[in-house]
Structure formats: C-alpha cells, structure tokens
Amino acid sequence: MLTSICCLLSLTSCATAYAVLDKRASVSGTASVRLDVSTGSPHQLASGILYGIPEDQNQIPDVFFRDIAFKYCRAGGAQLPGRGWIGSRQGYQTRFQSALSNYKTTRKYGGTFILLPHDIWGADGGQSKSAVYPGDNGDWTDYDTFLTQLISDLKKNNMNDGLVIDIWNEPDLSIFWNRPQSQYIQMWGRTYHRLQRDLPGCVISGPSFANGPSNSNSWWANWSSFIAQNQSAPQQYSWHMEGGGGDMQSSVANYKSILSSRGLATDRTININEYAVFDEEFAAGSAWWIAQLERVNAFGLRGNWLSGYALHDFMASLISKPGAANAYNPTAGGYFPTASWQVYKYYAQNMTGTRVQTSPTADLRGEVYAVVSDTTVRLLVGSRVATGTFNIQLQNLAAVGLPQSGTLNIHTWGFTSSGDHYARLDAPADLGSYGHAYSGNTLSFPIYQKDAYTAYAFEFSR
Ligand SMILES: *[C@@H]1O[C@H](CO)[C@@H](O)[C@H](O)[C@H]1NC(C)=O
Ligand SMILES: *[C@@H]1O[C@H](CO)[C@@H](O)[C@H](O)[C@H]1NC(C)=O
Ligand SMILES: *[C@@H]1O[C@H](CO)[C@@H](O)[C@H](O)[C@H]1NC(C)=O
C-alpha cells in the first residue's frame, strides 16, 4: 500500500490490513538483550518518511527534522492536480516541481531523496481505469519521451547528490500497475539501462513491491530471474512492509534466498521504503519498527496513510498542528510533536554508543532496541499493536561492567500515546526509577503494555 488514496480506491486491501490489527493481539513472552554482543554503530536507519513534506520548504521548522536525525524522504508529487505526465505537460510540471522542492528540503537536512517516477507519470492510484501505462501495445515512444524529459529536468536542477530513483512503486498492486507482469519487467529493463546510460552513477532502487520477498510470489520470482540475466540489479533493494504482518528477519532471509539462488549478491543496501500500517504509527509501533529495522541493518521509511495535501504534510504522522484532524489547512504552521516524534528524537539524541544484539518475544509482538554508551545502557521498548505483559531479559550484565548479582536501578520514560495520531506530546513522561534485584548475571523485568500505543525507554548506569 502507499497512501490512503488506496484506502479510498481499493477498500479491500486496506480493510484486510485493518482487520488483522483490529483484533488487538496480545503480547507475552520475553524479549532479550545480549549486552555482550555488539552490532555496530547506530545510524537511525528507521528515520525516513514517505512524503510528509510541504512544497513550502520553510513550513515545517528545522527542529522537527534535525532533532530526529532525519535520513530519507520518498516522493514524486502524488495526488497533486493535473495527473502528472499522462494528464498534461502542466500536470507533469506540477508534480516534478513538488518533487524538486521535497528533494531540496531533504538535502537541507542531510537526507537522501527517493524519487517516484510513477507519481510524476500519473499512476498514483487515482488514475482512471483507462489510464495509459509505459509500453502499452508494445509502444514505448511516450514513455521514452517521459524519461527524456525527466532526465533532462534532473540534470537541469542538479538533482544528483543524495538521489535514489525508484523505478516503479508497487507494480504488484493493480492500482499502481494495471498491466501484465511481463510489461512491468520490460519497463524495468529499459528504464534501468536508460538511467545508467544517461545518469552515470545514479542509484536505482526497486522493486518496491507491496508484498515482501517470497519464493512463491511470481513477481519476486520473475523479476529477480530477469534482473540477473538482464544485468539490472538495483543498487538498493526495496520492498514494503505494510500488511500488518510479517517481520524483518524472515523477510530478509527470504530476500537473500531468492537472490542467492539466482547468483545475485545479497550485500546491497536494503530499504523498506514504506513500513508500518496506520495503526502501527503510534509510539509503541514506532519502537517496534525501529528494533526490527536496526536488527537487520535495513533503512526504513514510515508509510503515509494521509490523503491529498495532508499526504504532503505531517512528516508521515510524526508531527501535528492546530486543526489537523478537523479543520485542516495545508499551508498553516504551528507544528507540535506527537509521541511518535518523541520516540524518534530519543532514538537519535539519546540512543548513542554501540548497538547490542536483541531478540523479540517469540510471538514477535514485543520488541527492544538497545545501545550501550560509555556510561549508560538504553533500551527502547514497544509492542506491535498489542497489549499484555512481556519481559525484557538483560543477558550478561558483566559485559558492561556490572556485578553478577545485586540490585540494578532502572530509570523509565514513557512515550505516552493514545489512539489519536494528532495528539501532542512535548516530552516523554519521567516514570521514575526502580531497583530490580538480580543474580546469575541476568535480569528480567516486566513490561506492562496496557495500551497498544505507548512506548517505553529504560536507562541504567554501567
Ligand atoms: C513468471 O514467469 C513464468 C516463467 O517465465 C511465466 O510462466 C509466468 O507466466 C510468469 N508470471 C506472470 C504472472 O507473468
Ligand atoms: C534488458 O532488458 C531490456 C528490456 O527488455 C532490454 O532492452 C535490454 O537490452 C536488456 N539488457 C541486457 C543487458 O540484457
Ligand atoms: C536525551 O538527551 C538530551 C541531550 O543530551 C537530554 O537533554 C535529554 O534530557 C535526554 N532525554 C532523556 C529522556 O533522557
């Protein structure tokens, strides 16, 4: 899924996602932290957003980007009037200019911009059933002209550094690609080699399928076989995790098996350039996704479930402003943070040092991300749209210089969240410290996940 335009236009896919989540699953079991196993430096891999940035480059104040160590934006003028290239040349310009503005904003904060040509083309999910697609009736002339125009505009505007070109979004959903798979695959091969020729060194991403890697998925199977023989493997492999199911460890394992069985390298960048359904975009779900992405070293961009101009606002539901829910004004300011934004801020500002290995609960609904600095160990904990009690087990406390047994004072912060995506949270709540007795070099403590929204941070000195 991409934006909530697909909720408007393809009610079945969204209904499926919500049906899964509305069960309000329960979480139990133990998530663990291996204090003795370092997994490298933190780089805020999850701090990306799909759309979420207004065309006015100064509308959202700097602090909202800088404080979360913003990494990625992905856009292409979707849902703006004029229907892109297939609507009119003016429609193309409107969408290209929007993408250019978002590129500049992204670069201002040191982020990387992923360009969405399908939105500039006009296949944003809102196109009519009779809309044209690249290569219809075997004729590629119009698409080649589109690429010529796009490449020329990228060059003219120096859109070079920090740019990734995402060949086509979610071709495995008919709302974005209502044509045979074989036509998509031909489009991939043509576009890849054309971009490599005319924009030497450009970074290409794909396939950005809505469905995660699976050997039994014919899109994955046929596309990967094709890129191997066509020598068109992307520099950045992308797919989406927005079904409300699946997890990053199994998804990456499937991806590696698909690629290696076709002789393709599996060490390229992975970017889940849309992650989380709307119900996961609260503090708890944000923490869950951060832990999932960091574990497998995948970049991620929060999915965007807003429509129209709101799609180009709110940093993918990280921030809010007066009237956001019921008197929306696309150009208004007055932004304030949500609990989710506070999670990403803590992730960027406080979770410094070295990452250590963690494992989720066996039911995969309870997660922990952990870092060790010179003085402090910090954990970020949350569930995936689930309530219940689960445990965090800290293993090998001696590895961070603590005794094998004793009492450990753990300080708790609460990223208090509710079912309101627009609710304000100016700072995490200080929930105080508690002394936990432990022995055997291991300490377990409970997480009372009473609602499916709130995330927690835990800190202790070493
Ligand atoms: C995938 O490729 C196989 C083998 O070339 C072909 O038979 C099949 O029709 C393709 N699947 C789709 C959905 O096009
Ligand atoms: C890759 O596929 C495209 C589309 O079929 C084709 O035009 C191109 O020549 C192929 N390139 C290679 C190296 O096979
Ligand atoms: C996070 O770090 C900042 C900067 O060092 C500090 O001001 C803030 O109090 C810390 N927040 C928490 C919740 O520990």
Short mmCIF file of C-alpha atoms and ligand atoms in Angstrom, two decimals:
data_model
loop_
_atom_site.label_atom_id
_atom_site.label_comp_id
_atom_site.label_asym_id
_atom_site.label_seq_id
_atom_site.Cartn_x
_atom_site.Cartn_y
_atom_site.Cartn_z
CA MET A 1 0.00 0.00 0.00
CA LEU A 2 1.13 3.52 -0.49
CA THR A 3 -1.02 6.36 0.60
CA SER A 4 -4.53 6.32 1.86
CA ILE A 5 -5.68 7.09 -1.64
CA CYS A 6 -5.55 3.34 -1.88
CA CYS A 7 -7.95 3.23 1.05
CA LEU A 8 -10.27 5.42 -0.96
CA LEU A 9 -9.85 3.47 -4.14
CA SER A 10 -9.06 -0.04 -3.09
CA LEU A 11 -11.07 -0.64 0.02
CA THR A 12 -10.32 -4.34 0.06
CA SER A 13 -6.58 -4.06 0.66
CA CYS A 14 -6.95 -1.55 3.47
CA ALA A 15 -9.81 -3.45 5.04
CA THR A 16 -7.58 -6.53 5.14
CA ALA A 17 -4.80 -4.66 6.89
CA TYR A 18 -7.14 -3.23 9.48
CA ALA A 19 -8.98 -6.47 10.07
CA VAL A 20 -5.70 -8.06 11.15
CA LEU A 21 -4.89 -5.22 13.51
CA ASP A 22 -8.33 -4.68 14.94
CA LYS A 23 -8.02 -7.98 16.72
CA ARG A 24 -5.76 -6.09 19.15
CA ALA A 25 -3.47 -9.03 19.63
CA SER A 26 -1.94 -9.76 22.97
CA VAL A 27 1.78 -9.85 23.60
CA SER A 28 3.61 -12.16 26.01
CA GLY A 29 6.95 -13.87 26.41
CA THR A 30 10.45 -12.48 26.68
CA ALA A 31 12.44 -10.12 24.50
CA SER A 32 16.15 -10.29 25.23
CA VAL A 33 19.23 -8.08 25.12
CA ARG A 34 22.71 -9.57 24.67
CA LEU A 35 24.87 -6.95 26.37
CA ASP A 36 27.98 -8.86 25.28
CA VAL A 37 27.24 -8.82 21.52
CA SER A 38 27.89 -5.54 19.73
CA THR A 39 26.18 -4.94 16.39
CA GLY A 40 27.89 -1.69 15.39
CA SER A 41 27.12 1.99 15.44
CA PRO A 42 23.61 3.41 15.40
CA HIS A 43 22.66 5.36 12.25
CA GLN A 44 18.92 5.92 12.81
CA LEU A 45 18.10 3.59 9.92
CA ALA A 46 14.36 3.92 10.58
CA SER A 47 14.22 7.75 10.46
CA GLY A 48 12.76 8.10 6.98
CA ILE A 49 9.34 9.19 5.74
CA LEU A 50 7.17 8.58 2.69
CA TYR A 51 6.07 12.07 1.54
CA GLY A 52 5.09 14.22 4.55
CA ILE A 53 6.89 17.42 3.48
CA PRO A 54 5.01 20.51 2.20
CA GLU A 55 6.09 22.29 -1.00
CA ASP A 56 6.91 25.39 1.07
CA GLN A 57 10.38 24.46 2.23
CA ASN A 58 10.14 26.50 5.41
CA GLN A 59 6.69 25.46 6.52
CA ILE A 60 7.89 22.79 8.95
CA PRO A 61 10.54 24.25 11.30
CA ASP A 62 14.08 22.84 11.17
CA VAL A 63 13.93 21.35 14.64
CA PHE A 64 11.47 18.64 13.56
CA PHE A 65 13.96 17.31 11.01
CA ARG A 66 17.20 17.94 12.86
CA ASP A 67 16.22 16.51 16.22
CA ILE A 68 15.30 13.13 14.78
CA ALA A 69 18.40 12.87 12.55
CA PHE A 70 16.07 12.67 9.54
CA LYS A 71 17.52 10.32 6.91
CA TYR A 72 15.20 9.74 3.95
CA CYS A 73 12.19 11.12 2.11
CA ARG A 74 10.45 9.46 -0.87
CA ALA A 75 8.13 11.49 -3.08
CA GLY A 76 7.06 12.46 -6.60
CA GLY A 77 4.18 14.91 -6.37
CA ALA A 78 1.42 12.30 -5.88
CA GLN A 79 -2.21 13.39 -5.76
CA LEU A 80 -1.48 16.93 -6.93
CA PRO A 81 -3.80 18.33 -9.60
CA GLY A 82 -3.12 17.66 -13.27
CA ARG A 83 -2.50 13.90 -13.14
CA GLY A 84 1.21 14.12 -14.00
CA TRP A 85 2.63 13.28 -17.45
CA ILE A 86 -0.42 11.33 -18.59
CA GLY A 87 -2.64 14.30 -17.69
CA SER A 88 -0.81 17.19 -19.33
CA ARG A 89 2.61 18.78 -19.57
CA GLN A 90 1.42 21.21 -16.88
CA GLY A 91 0.45 18.20 -14.74
CA TYR A 92 3.97 16.84 -15.20
CA GLN A 93 5.49 20.17 -14.18
CA THR A 94 3.34 20.43 -11.05
CA ARG A 95 4.50 17.04 -9.84
CA PHE A 96 8.11 17.47 -10.87
CA GLN A 97 8.30 20.83 -9.08
CA SER A 98 6.85 19.26 -5.95
CA ALA A 99 9.49 16.52 -6.08
CA LEU A 100 12.22 19.11 -6.62
CA SER A 101 11.08 21.09 -3.60
CA ASN A 102 10.98 17.95 -1.43
CA TYR A 103 14.44 17.00 -2.72
CA LYS A 104 15.81 20.39 -1.64
CA THR A 105 14.22 20.13 1.80
CA THR A 106 15.59 16.62 2.23
CA ARG A 107 19.10 17.68 1.20
CA LYS A 108 18.99 20.71 3.53
CA TYR A 109 18.84 18.27 6.46
CA GLY A 110 21.39 15.85 5.02
CA GLY A 111 18.82 13.27 3.97
CA THR A 112 18.63 11.13 0.84
CA PHE A 113 15.71 11.61 -1.53
CA ILE A 114 13.98 8.74 -3.31
CA LEU A 115 12.26 9.93 -6.48
CA LEU A 116 8.97 8.30 -7.51
CA PRO A 117 8.67 8.48 -11.31
CA HIS A 118 5.35 6.60 -11.28
CA ASP A 119 3.73 9.53 -9.43
CA ILE A 120 5.22 12.03 -11.88
CA TRP A 121 3.90 9.81 -14.68
CA GLY A 122 0.47 9.94 -13.00
CA ALA A 123 -0.06 6.37 -11.75
CA ASP A 124 -0.64 7.41 -8.14
CA GLY A 125 -3.61 5.15 -7.61
CA GLY A 126 -6.14 7.82 -8.53
CA GLN A 127 -5.85 7.40 -12.31
CA SER A 128 -8.83 6.18 -14.30
CA LYS A 129 -9.10 2.57 -15.43
CA SER A 130 -8.28 3.59 -18.99
CA ALA A 131 -5.03 5.34 -17.98
CA VAL A 132 -2.03 4.63 -20.19
CA TYR A 133 0.99 2.74 -18.91
CA PRO A 134 4.55 2.58 -20.25
CA GLY A 135 4.78 0.16 -23.17
CA ASP A 136 1.08 -0.21 -23.89
CA ASN A 137 0.55 -2.18 -27.12
CA GLY A 138 4.30 -2.63 -27.36
CA ASP A 139 4.81 1.08 -27.99
CA TRP A 140 7.41 2.68 -25.72
CA THR A 141 7.62 6.03 -27.51
CA ASP A 142 5.66 8.08 -24.97
CA TYR A 143 7.49 6.53 -22.01
CA ASP A 144 10.87 7.12 -23.66
CA THR A 145 9.88 10.78 -24.15
CA PHE A 146 8.83 10.95 -20.49
CA LEU A 147 12.22 9.59 -19.41
CA THR A 148 14.00 12.05 -21.72
CA GLN A 149 12.10 14.93 -20.10
CA LEU A 150 12.66 13.61 -16.57
CA ILE A 151 16.39 13.00 -17.08
CA SER A 152 16.77 16.47 -18.58
CA ASP A 153 14.96 18.08 -15.62
CA LEU A 154 17.03 16.12 -13.09
CA LYS A 155 20.21 17.37 -14.78
CA LYS A 156 18.98 20.93 -15.18
CA ASN A 157 18.19 21.13 -11.46
CA ASN A 158 21.36 19.35 -10.29
CA MET A 159 19.34 16.57 -8.68
CA ASN A 160 22.30 14.29 -8.42
CA ASP A 161 23.76 14.00 -4.93
CA GLY A 162 21.64 12.17 -2.43
CA LEU A 163 19.19 10.96 -5.07
CA VAL A 164 17.76 7.47 -5.49
CA ILE A 165 15.43 6.69 -8.40
CA ASP A 166 12.75 4.14 -7.51
CA ILE A 167 11.74 2.73 -10.90
CA TRP A 168 8.06 1.95 -10.14
CA ASN A 169 6.03 1.79 -6.93
CA GLU A 170 4.12 -1.39 -6.04
CA PRO A 171 3.67 -2.77 -9.55
CA ASP A 172 2.24 -5.89 -7.88
CA LEU A 173 -0.89 -3.90 -6.98
CA SER A 174 -3.21 -3.19 -9.89
CA ILE A 175 -3.95 0.32 -8.57
CA PHE A 176 -0.35 1.21 -9.46
CA TRP A 177 0.29 -1.14 -12.40
CA ASN A 178 -2.86 -2.37 -14.13
CA ARG A 179 -0.99 -4.30 -16.82
CA PRO A 180 0.71 -7.71 -17.19
CA GLN A 181 3.75 -8.53 -15.12
CA SER A 182 5.74 -9.09 -18.31
CA GLN A 183 5.16 -5.45 -19.35
CA TYR A 184 6.45 -4.28 -15.97
CA ILE A 185 9.56 -6.42 -16.35
CA GLN A 186 10.29 -4.98 -19.80
CA MET A 187 9.78 -1.49 -18.35
CA TRP A 188 12.26 -2.30 -15.59
CA GLY A 189 14.96 -3.43 -18.01
CA ARG A 190 14.51 -0.45 -20.33
CA THR A 191 14.43 2.09 -17.52
CA TYR A 192 17.38 0.65 -15.62
CA HIS A 193 19.74 0.70 -18.60
CA ARG A 194 18.49 4.07 -19.82
CA LEU A 195 19.14 5.68 -16.42
CA GLN A 196 22.56 4.05 -16.15
CA ARG A 197 23.47 5.37 -19.58
CA ASP A 198 22.18 8.92 -19.19
CA LEU A 199 22.80 9.47 -15.47
CA PRO A 200 26.07 7.60 -14.90
CA GLY A 201 26.50 6.53 -11.30
CA CYS A 202 22.86 7.13 -10.38
CA VAL A 203 21.42 4.99 -7.61
CA ILE A 204 18.41 2.91 -8.64
CA SER A 205 16.07 1.20 -6.21
CA GLY A 206 13.40 -1.45 -6.59
CA PRO A 207 11.31 -3.45 -6.91
CA SER A 208 9.30 -1.69 -4.16
CA PHE A 209 6.72 -4.44 -4.29
CA ALA A 210 3.84 -4.12 -1.83
CA ASN A 211 4.45 -7.75 -0.89
CA GLY A 212 7.59 -8.80 0.92
CA PRO A 213 10.00 -11.32 -0.62
CA SER A 214 8.69 -14.83 -1.02
CA ASN A 215 9.78 -17.63 -3.32
CA SER A 216 6.17 -18.43 -4.11
CA ASN A 217 5.43 -14.86 -5.20
CA SER A 218 5.66 -14.76 -9.01
CA TRP A 219 6.53 -11.03 -9.02
CA TRP A 220 9.59 -11.66 -6.88
CA ALA A 221 10.49 -14.86 -8.69
CA ASN A 222 10.18 -13.47 -12.23
CA TRP A 223 11.66 -10.06 -11.51
CA SER A 224 14.74 -11.48 -9.77
CA SER A 225 15.37 -14.02 -12.54
CA PHE A 226 15.08 -11.22 -15.08
CA ILE A 227 17.45 -8.75 -13.38
CA ALA A 228 20.06 -11.49 -13.06
CA GLN A 229 20.13 -12.18 -16.81
CA ASN A 230 19.42 -8.55 -17.80
CA GLN A 231 22.21 -7.20 -15.55
CA SER A 232 19.85 -4.74 -13.98
CA ALA A 233 20.10 -5.43 -10.25
CA PRO A 234 19.29 -2.23 -8.32
CA GLN A 235 21.89 -0.58 -6.12
CA GLN A 236 19.26 -0.51 -3.37
CA TYR A 237 16.76 -3.32 -2.88
CA SER A 238 13.41 -2.08 -1.66
CA TRP A 239 10.10 -3.59 -0.67
CA HIS A 240 7.20 -2.70 1.58
CA MET A 241 6.11 -3.99 4.96
CA GLU A 242 2.60 -2.61 5.26
CA GLY A 243 0.32 -5.57 5.52
CA GLY A 244 0.26 -5.54 9.31
CA GLY A 245 2.02 -8.93 9.26
CA GLY A 246 5.43 -10.39 8.52
CA ASP A 247 8.66 -9.44 10.21
CA MET A 248 12.07 -8.22 9.11
CA GLN A 249 14.12 -11.29 9.99
CA SER A 250 12.06 -13.69 7.90
CA SER A 251 11.59 -11.12 5.17
CA VAL A 252 15.35 -10.55 4.82
CA ALA A 253 16.02 -14.30 4.96
CA ASN A 254 13.58 -14.81 2.06
CA TYR A 255 15.16 -11.96 0.10
CA LYS A 256 18.62 -13.49 0.50
CA SER A 257 17.43 -16.90 -0.58
CA ILE A 258 15.68 -15.51 -3.70
CA LEU A 259 18.75 -13.51 -4.72
CA SER A 260 21.42 -16.07 -3.97
CA SER A 261 19.54 -18.82 -5.84
CA ARG A 262 19.90 -16.59 -8.92
CA GLY A 263 23.55 -15.81 -8.33
CA LEU A 264 22.85 -12.23 -7.22
CA ALA A 265 24.82 -10.52 -4.44
CA THR A 266 22.93 -10.07 -1.18
CA ASP A 267 25.10 -7.38 0.37
CA ARG A 268 23.48 -4.30 -1.17
CA THR A 269 21.54 -1.72 0.81
CA ILE A 270 18.06 -2.80 1.86
CA ASN A 271 15.45 -0.08 2.16
CA ILE A 272 11.94 -0.81 3.39
CA ASN A 273 10.84 2.40 1.76
CA GLU A 274 7.34 2.02 3.21
CA TYR A 275 6.93 0.42 6.63
CA ALA A 276 4.06 0.32 9.16
CA VAL A 277 0.31 0.50 8.67
CA PHE A 278 -1.52 3.46 10.21
CA ASP A 279 -2.34 1.59 13.44
CA GLU A 280 1.36 0.87 13.94
CA GLU A 281 2.22 4.56 13.62
CA PHE A 282 1.96 5.29 17.32
CA ALA A 283 4.85 5.35 19.79
CA ALA A 284 4.73 1.60 20.59
CA GLY A 285 4.61 0.52 16.95
CA SER A 286 7.34 3.02 16.09
CA ALA A 287 9.64 1.46 18.69
CA TRP A 288 8.74 -2.00 17.36
CA TRP A 289 9.71 -0.99 13.81
CA ILE A 290 12.93 0.69 14.92
CA ALA A 291 14.04 -2.53 16.65
CA GLN A 292 13.05 -4.64 13.63
CA LEU A 293 14.89 -2.50 11.06
CA GLU A 294 18.01 -1.97 13.18
CA ARG A 295 18.36 -5.71 13.78
CA VAL A 296 18.72 -6.46 10.07
CA ASN A 297 20.51 -3.20 9.14
CA ALA A 298 17.74 -2.09 6.80
CA PHE A 299 16.82 1.52 6.17
CA GLY A 300 13.13 2.28 6.52
CA LEU A 301 10.63 4.99 5.66
CA ARG A 302 7.38 5.32 7.56
CA GLY A 303 4.36 4.64 5.37
CA ASN A 304 1.98 7.53 4.82
CA TRP A 305 -1.75 6.99 5.27
CA LEU A 306 -2.93 10.56 4.70
CA SER A 307 -4.52 11.87 1.52
CA GLY A 308 -4.40 14.90 -0.74
CA TYR A 309 -2.38 17.81 0.63
CA ALA A 310 -2.14 16.14 4.05
CA LEU A 311 -0.05 13.47 2.31
CA HIS A 312 2.49 16.27 1.77
CA ASP A 313 2.39 17.33 5.43
CA PHE A 314 2.89 15.99 8.98
CA MET A 315 6.11 14.05 8.23
CA ALA A 316 4.17 10.78 7.84
CA SER A 317 2.18 11.31 11.03
CA LEU A 318 5.19 12.25 13.18
CA ILE A 319 4.06 15.80 13.84
CA SER A 320 0.78 17.67 14.15
CA LYS A 321 -0.66 21.20 14.11
CA PRO A 322 -3.81 23.04 15.17
CA GLY A 323 -6.87 21.91 13.19
CA ALA A 324 -5.03 18.86 11.83
CA ALA A 325 -7.92 16.48 12.38
CA ASN A 326 -11.00 18.57 11.68
CA ALA A 327 -10.10 21.97 10.17
CA TYR A 328 -7.13 21.06 8.01
CA ASN A 329 -5.27 23.90 6.37
CA PRO A 330 -2.43 22.68 4.12
CA THR A 331 -0.37 25.87 4.44
CA ALA A 332 -0.83 26.52 8.16
CA GLY A 333 2.07 26.21 10.60
CA GLY A 334 2.09 25.94 14.39
CA TYR A 335 3.53 22.43 14.37
CA PHE A 336 3.98 20.37 17.53
CA PRO A 337 5.40 16.90 18.18
CA THR A 338 3.47 13.67 18.70
CA ALA A 339 4.57 10.81 20.95
CA SER A 340 5.97 9.03 17.88
CA TRP A 341 8.18 12.01 17.06
CA GLN A 342 9.47 11.93 20.65
CA VAL A 343 10.43 8.27 20.12
CA TYR A 344 12.48 9.16 17.02
CA LYS A 345 14.05 12.07 18.87
CA TYR A 346 15.12 9.85 21.76
CA TYR A 347 16.36 7.26 19.23
CA ALA A 348 18.53 9.93 17.58
CA GLN A 349 19.66 12.08 20.51
CA ASN A 350 19.90 9.66 23.41
CA MET A 351 20.49 6.21 21.94
CA THR A 352 24.15 6.78 21.22
CA GLY A 353 27.15 4.48 21.68
CA THR A 354 27.11 0.96 20.27
CA ARG A 355 24.14 -1.16 19.37
CA VAL A 356 23.85 -4.57 21.01
CA GLN A 357 22.03 -7.65 19.79
CA THR A 358 18.41 -8.09 20.76
CA SER A 359 15.64 -10.61 20.07
CA PRO A 360 11.88 -10.05 20.03
CA THR A 361 9.35 -12.10 22.01
CA ALA A 362 8.57 -15.47 20.40
CA ASP A 363 5.17 -14.14 19.29
CA LEU A 364 7.10 -11.31 17.54
CA ARG A 365 4.87 -8.68 19.13
CA GLY A 366 7.22 -7.36 21.83
CA GLU A 367 10.40 -5.61 20.75
CA VAL A 368 13.51 -3.99 22.16
CA TYR A 369 16.28 -1.90 20.60
CA ALA A 370 19.36 -1.37 22.80
CA VAL A 371 22.56 0.69 22.87
CA VAL A 372 25.48 0.90 25.26
CA SER A 373 27.38 4.16 25.75
CA ASP A 374 30.44 4.83 27.93
CA THR A 375 28.21 5.48 30.92
CA THR A 376 24.72 4.23 30.22
CA VAL A 377 22.69 1.39 28.71
CA ARG A 378 19.48 2.47 26.98
CA LEU A 379 16.57 0.36 25.76
CA LEU A 380 13.63 1.37 23.59
CA VAL A 381 10.66 -0.97 24.02
CA GLY A 382 7.27 -1.30 22.35
CA SER A 383 4.67 -3.75 21.08
CA ARG A 384 3.12 -4.18 17.66
CA VAL A 385 -0.48 -3.08 18.16
CA ALA A 386 -0.77 -5.47 21.08
CA THR A 387 -1.44 -5.32 24.80
CA GLY A 388 -0.32 -7.63 27.60
CA THR A 389 2.65 -8.28 29.81
CA PHE A 390 6.00 -9.36 28.44
CA ASN A 391 9.51 -9.41 29.84
CA ILE A 392 12.80 -7.86 28.93
CA GLN A 393 15.75 -10.06 29.79
CA LEU A 394 19.17 -8.43 30.08
CA GLN A 395 21.84 -11.05 29.48
CA ASN A 396 25.47 -10.84 30.60
CA LEU A 397 25.42 -7.73 32.74
CA ALA A 398 29.11 -8.34 33.48
CA ALA A 399 29.84 -7.40 29.86
CA VAL A 400 29.00 -3.79 30.71
CA GLY A 401 30.97 -3.85 33.96
CA LEU A 402 28.13 -4.67 36.34
CA PRO A 403 28.37 -7.33 39.09
CA GLN A 404 26.95 -10.84 38.55
CA SER A 405 24.27 -10.13 41.13
CA GLY A 406 22.87 -7.20 43.07
CA THR A 407 20.27 -4.52 42.56
CA LEU A 408 20.06 -2.50 39.37
CA ASN A 409 18.31 0.85 39.30
CA ILE A 410 16.45 1.27 36.04
CA HIS A 411 15.02 4.63 35.05
CA THR A 412 11.83 4.53 32.92
CA TRP A 413 10.47 7.05 30.42
CA GLY A 414 7.00 6.76 28.90
CA PHE A 415 6.18 7.95 25.38
CA THR A 416 2.55 8.28 26.29
CA SER A 417 0.41 7.76 23.24
CA SER A 418 -3.26 7.30 22.55
CA GLY A 419 -5.32 6.27 19.55
CA ASP A 420 -5.13 9.87 18.31
CA HIS A 421 -2.45 10.29 15.65
CA TYR A 422 -2.55 14.06 16.07
CA ALA A 423 -2.18 14.20 19.88
CA ARG A 424 0.60 16.39 21.25
CA LEU A 425 3.42 15.16 23.46
CA ASP A 426 6.04 17.72 24.41
CA ALA A 427 8.35 15.33 26.25
CA PRO A 428 8.38 11.74 27.42
CA ALA A 429 6.97 11.24 30.93
CA ASP A 430 9.53 10.57 33.64
CA LEU A 431 8.21 7.41 35.28
CA GLY A 432 10.98 7.29 37.89
CA SER A 433 13.47 4.63 38.90
CA TYR A 434 13.01 1.19 40.32
CA GLY A 435 15.60 -1.13 41.87
CA HIS A 436 15.49 -4.66 40.43
CA ALA A 437 17.23 -7.44 42.36
CA TYR A 438 19.03 -9.93 40.11
CA SER A 439 21.52 -12.79 40.14
CA GLY A 440 23.28 -15.10 37.71
CA ASN A 441 24.46 -12.23 35.51
CA THR A 442 20.90 -11.89 34.15
CA LEU A 443 17.99 -9.62 34.96
CA SER A 444 14.40 -9.85 33.77
CA PHE A 445 11.79 -7.19 34.31
CA PRO A 446 8.18 -6.89 33.13
CA ILE A 447 6.67 -4.52 30.60
CA TYR A 448 3.04 -3.74 31.32
CA GLN A 449 1.82 -2.89 27.84
CA LYS A 450 -1.63 -1.76 28.97
CA ASP A 451 -2.45 0.07 25.78
CA ALA A 452 -1.30 -0.64 22.23
CA TYR A 453 0.18 2.84 21.79
CA THR A 454 2.72 3.78 24.47
CA ALA A 455 6.44 3.05 24.08
CA TYR A 456 8.98 2.99 26.90
CA ALA A 457 12.65 3.79 27.31
CA PHE A 458 14.76 2.27 30.07
CA GLU A 459 18.14 3.56 31.20
CA PHE A 460 20.72 2.32 33.68
CA SER A 461 24.27 3.29 34.53
CA ARG A 462 27.14 0.92 33.95
C1 LIG B 1 6.51 -15.71 -14.47
O1 LIG B 1 7.43 -16.34 -15.31
C2 LIG B 1 7.00 -17.63 -15.69
C3 LIG B 1 8.16 -18.31 -16.40
O2 LIG B 1 8.69 -17.45 -17.38
C4 LIG B 1 5.76 -17.49 -16.57
O3 LIG B 1 5.30 -18.74 -16.96
C5 LIG B 1 4.70 -16.78 -15.78
O4 LIG B 1 3.60 -16.52 -16.61
C6 LIG B 1 5.21 -15.50 -15.21
N1 LIG B 1 4.20 -15.00 -14.28
C7 LIG B 1 3.48 -13.94 -14.56
C8 LIG B 1 2.46 -13.60 -13.52
O5 LIG B 1 3.62 -13.26 -15.55
C1 LIG B 2 17.48 -5.63 -20.53
O1 LIG B 2 16.11 -5.63 -20.84
C2 LIG B 2 15.67 -4.56 -21.67
C3 LIG B 2 14.16 -4.70 -21.81
O2 LIG B 2 13.85 -5.91 -22.42
C4 LIG B 2 16.41 -4.63 -23.00
O3 LIG B 2 16.02 -3.51 -23.78
C5 LIG B 2 17.90 -4.59 -22.75
O4 LIG B 2 18.59 -4.74 -23.97
C6 LIG B 2 18.31 -5.69 -21.81
N1 LIG B 2 19.71 -5.55 -21.49
C7 LIG B 2 20.52 -6.59 -21.29
C8 LIG B 2 21.92 -6.26 -20.95
O5 LIG B 2 20.12 -7.72 -21.38
C1 LIG B 3 18.28 13.00 25.91
O1 LIG B 3 19.47 13.72 25.65
C2 LIG B 3 19.31 15.12 25.72
C3 LIG B 3 20.59 15.73 25.24
O2 LIG B 3 21.69 15.19 25.91
C4 LIG B 3 18.95 15.49 27.15
O3 LIG B 3 18.79 16.89 27.25
C5 LIG B 3 17.64 14.80 27.50
O4 LIG B 3 17.30 15.04 28.85
C6 LIG B 3 17.72 13.31 27.28
N1 LIG B 3 16.39 12.76 27.39
C7 LIG B 3 16.10 11.72 28.14
C8 LIG B 3 14.69 11.31 28.12
O5 LIG B 3 16.93 11.14 28.80
#
